[in-house]
XYZ file of C-alpha atoms in Angstrom:
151
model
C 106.008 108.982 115.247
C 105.475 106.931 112.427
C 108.227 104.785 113.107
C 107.708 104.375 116.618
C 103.800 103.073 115.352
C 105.504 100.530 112.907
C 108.004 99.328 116.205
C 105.046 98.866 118.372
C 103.105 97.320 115.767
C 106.036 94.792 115.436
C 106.596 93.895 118.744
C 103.138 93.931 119.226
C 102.162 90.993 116.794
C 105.423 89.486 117.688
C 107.313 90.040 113.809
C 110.419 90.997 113.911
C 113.130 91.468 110.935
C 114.385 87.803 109.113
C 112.567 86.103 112.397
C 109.299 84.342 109.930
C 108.576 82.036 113.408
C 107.353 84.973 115.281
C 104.828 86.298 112.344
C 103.330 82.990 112.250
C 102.851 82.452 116.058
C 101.516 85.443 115.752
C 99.295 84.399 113.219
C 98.223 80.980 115.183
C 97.591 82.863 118.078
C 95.173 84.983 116.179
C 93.129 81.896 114.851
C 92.946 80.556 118.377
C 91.943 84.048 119.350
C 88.696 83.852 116.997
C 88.100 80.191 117.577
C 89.735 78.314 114.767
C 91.103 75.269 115.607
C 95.239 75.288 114.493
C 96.140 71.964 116.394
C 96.799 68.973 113.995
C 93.881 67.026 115.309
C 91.628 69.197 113.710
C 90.520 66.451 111.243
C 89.555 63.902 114.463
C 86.259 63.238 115.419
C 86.623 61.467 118.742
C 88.867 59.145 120.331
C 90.633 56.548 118.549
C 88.924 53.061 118.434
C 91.965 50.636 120.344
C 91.231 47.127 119.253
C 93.707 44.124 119.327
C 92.317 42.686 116.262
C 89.827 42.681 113.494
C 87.213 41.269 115.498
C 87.370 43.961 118.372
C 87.587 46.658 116.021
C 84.332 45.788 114.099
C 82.326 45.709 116.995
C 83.563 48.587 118.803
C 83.010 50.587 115.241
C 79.308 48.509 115.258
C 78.552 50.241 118.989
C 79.556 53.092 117.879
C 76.952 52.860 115.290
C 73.252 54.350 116.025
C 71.077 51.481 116.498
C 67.888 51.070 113.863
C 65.453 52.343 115.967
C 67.411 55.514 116.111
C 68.063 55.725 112.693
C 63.827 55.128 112.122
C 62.838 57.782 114.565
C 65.661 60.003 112.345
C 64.252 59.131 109.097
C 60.535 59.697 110.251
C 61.748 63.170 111.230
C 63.528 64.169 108.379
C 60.545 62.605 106.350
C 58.119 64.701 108.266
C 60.515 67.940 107.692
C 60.139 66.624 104.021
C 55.835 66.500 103.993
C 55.584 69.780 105.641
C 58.254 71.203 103.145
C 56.090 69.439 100.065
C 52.606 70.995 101.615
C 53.865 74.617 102.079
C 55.504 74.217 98.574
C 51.899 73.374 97.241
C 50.066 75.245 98.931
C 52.590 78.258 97.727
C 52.244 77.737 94.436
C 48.275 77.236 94.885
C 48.148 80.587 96.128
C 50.092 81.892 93.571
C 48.724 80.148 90.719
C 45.091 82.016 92.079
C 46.772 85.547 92.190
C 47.964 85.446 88.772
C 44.865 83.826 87.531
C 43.159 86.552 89.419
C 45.115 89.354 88.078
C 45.124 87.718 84.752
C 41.001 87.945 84.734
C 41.105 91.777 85.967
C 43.399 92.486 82.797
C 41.375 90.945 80.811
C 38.220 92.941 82.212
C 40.319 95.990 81.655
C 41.663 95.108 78.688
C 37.610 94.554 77.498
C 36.951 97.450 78.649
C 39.307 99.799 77.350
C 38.625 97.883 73.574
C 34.999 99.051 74.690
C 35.292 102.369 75.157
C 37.338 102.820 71.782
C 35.013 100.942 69.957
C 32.473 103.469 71.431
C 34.443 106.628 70.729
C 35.361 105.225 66.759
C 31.008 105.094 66.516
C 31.395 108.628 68.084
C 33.737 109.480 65.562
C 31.974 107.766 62.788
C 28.561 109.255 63.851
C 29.738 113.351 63.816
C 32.053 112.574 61.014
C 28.291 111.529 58.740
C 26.269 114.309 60.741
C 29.231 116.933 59.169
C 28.523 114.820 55.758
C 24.842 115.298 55.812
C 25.031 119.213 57.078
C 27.308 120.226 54.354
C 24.901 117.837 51.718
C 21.977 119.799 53.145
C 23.709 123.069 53.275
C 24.707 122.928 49.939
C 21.188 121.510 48.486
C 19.544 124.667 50.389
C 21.986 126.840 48.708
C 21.553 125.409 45.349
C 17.598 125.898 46.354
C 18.073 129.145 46.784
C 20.098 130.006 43.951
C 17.546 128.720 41.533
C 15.081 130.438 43.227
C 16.731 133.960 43.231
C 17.532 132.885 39.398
């Protein structure tokens, strides 16, 4: 089976044994097939200019030329293509420059008011930390109070 697959295969693309033609007909075919060009005009890009001298050829090459009107109206396109490219490029980074500025002020609201609260819970801190001071001071003065008292 396996050989009869390689045979059809072969006849198929149109390779057979010591016969290198056939595999690259096959090949051509196959670039004509997905619609590269294999002939050797490939490189062309028109008819050949016939001129019988120097002076024919130049102007024939000169017609063949666009004129400068065309080339204006091309250059004010392009030019145009250029503005609106520049403006949506501006305005882009506009618009981004106001989101990270934006962002950039939220953080820093945040970031003020996280150093806020911590600020708030150190007092906190501070604050039981004395009111634990001054109840074992007063504690202790009672007790002493008492002691010479009861003595």
């Amino acid at each position: 089976k396996i050989l009869r697959t390689r045979e059809e295969h072969r006849l198929e693309t149109g390779y057979r044994k010591d016969d290198e033609n056939a595999g690259i007909n096959w090949f051509e075919r196959n670039l004509v097939r997905i619609g590269v060009d294999t002939s050797g005009h490939a490189a062309s890009s028109g008819p050949e200019t016939q001129a019988t001298n120097l002076k024919d050829l130049y102007e024939k090459m000169q017609e063949k030329l666009p004129t400068a009107a065309q080339l204006q109206v091309e250059a004010d396109k392009r030019m145009q293509k250029i503005k609106e490219t520049k403006k949506a490029t501006d305005m882009a980074r506009k618009e981004r420059q106001r989101r990270q500025h934006r962002v950039a002020v939220e953080q820093q609201a945040a970031q003020k008011l996280v150093e806020q609260q911590r600020s708030e819970e150190d007092e906190l801190k501070w604050l039981f930390q004395v009111t634990a001071d001054y109840r074992k001071e007063a504690s202790q003065y009672d007790r002493n109070l008492r002691l010479k008292e009861a003595a």
